[in-house]
Amino acid sequence: MPSLFDPIRLGAIDAPSRILMAPLTRGRATREHVPTPIMAEYYTQRAGAGLIISEATGISREGTGWPFCPGIWTDEQVAAWKPVVAAVHGAGGRIVCQLWHMGRIVHPAFLDGEKPVSASATTAPDQAHTYEGKKPYEEARPLGLDEIPRLLADYDRAARNAIAAGFDGVQIHAANGYLIDQFLRDGTNLRDDRYGGSVENRVRLLAEVARTVADAIGKERVSVRLSPNGEIQGVDDSNPEALFTAAAAALAEVGIAFLELREPGPNGTFGTANRPPVAPAIKRAFGGPLVLNSDYDGPRAQAALDAGEADAIAFGRTFLANPDLPKRLAEGAALNKDNAKTWYSQGPEGYVDYPTLGRADAA
């Protein structure tokens, strides 16, 4: 079986190792969702990953509802991404852009008071982060059938913009309770048209987005993230195995480069209480490279490869705090702990100041 440090072909991308950097929202762009120079330093520090999956990046104003997150729908945003991507490539790295539409998780404060869109008229639990502080989520309106071509055009434009900015490809964010996930799962999809009801209908939007993006930039440069097991941001499904194996089969038909799954369970274990993990069934249905993510350390990641459960592993918070994570894993070195208080702050603290092994030894 391969080791974490063996190369892997992911569509058009030759990754030198199977240690990927998972997407991590960090909040260092401008209020207008334009990337900033410090983002180049942050990503370049982590260019030793087999592949970097960028932080979630808005495809449109309608779909973007996180303070200081980047976007990829305007010329200004594309221009600001170019030096970030060039810096990663200059350091020998590879990076794809994660395309994000938040659906009902967008607060009306980001939309001049207009309602967000979702599969159905539902309301997310808890509170939204806004520029004015936390506010309760408000009810979304159902996305109209006549609006879906416009949504697909937004994904098309975002994917083409990502390639224009120099990214090696894109990842479609279809996980974690955001718009596509809201369409996938029956807890939030209450529609009675061709996008609701049956599993086949609920998978339709994901398949159409994937095909649109694949047609725009080439299927070999497209990946998808799913979160198949358990409730997240109020989104859940009554039969996740049936749903997500159908989703995987649809993505296999499109021919995407790889599929990434975030499947956490209680207390850092896999599989939600009283539910077995869905990843094995998804792997069989998809057939292509499968990347797993959630609370892995080095030994558990290698064990997943040895067992044939995954072809690569994406590390999130661990990569946030350890810019040289592949080196640390190779040497069995101690890992820095991440500082949750600085995850979404706007400065360099907790962003570009985590020490590498050399800096830690010198200190």
PDB file of C-alpha atoms in Angstrom, residues 229-230 264-266 269-276:
ATOM      1  CA  ASN A 229     -22.646  11.588   7.800  1.00  0.00           C
ATOM      2  CA  GLY A 230     -24.265  13.587  10.558  1.00  0.00           C
ATOM      3  CA  PRO A 264     -16.497  13.490  11.540  1.00  0.00           C
ATOM      4  CA  GLY A 265     -18.185  11.735  14.389  1.00  0.00           C
ATOM      5  CA  PRO A 266     -18.600  12.320  18.114  1.00  0.00           C
ATOM      6  CA  THR A 269     -14.226   9.407  16.005  1.00  0.00           C
ATOM      7  CA  PHE A 270     -15.687   8.383  12.671  1.00  0.00           C
ATOM      8  CA  GLY A 271     -19.344   7.706  12.048  1.00  0.00           C
ATOM      9  CA  THR A 272     -22.161   9.500  13.828  1.00  0.00           C
ATOM     10  CA  ALA A 273     -23.719   7.759  16.824  1.00  0.00           C
ATOM     11  CA  ASN A 274     -25.831   4.796  15.679  1.00  0.00           C
ATOM     12  CA  ARG A 275     -24.656   5.288  12.085  1.00  0.00           C
ATOM     13  CA  PRO A 276     -21.762   3.454  10.454  1.00  0.00           C
TER      14      PRO A 276
END
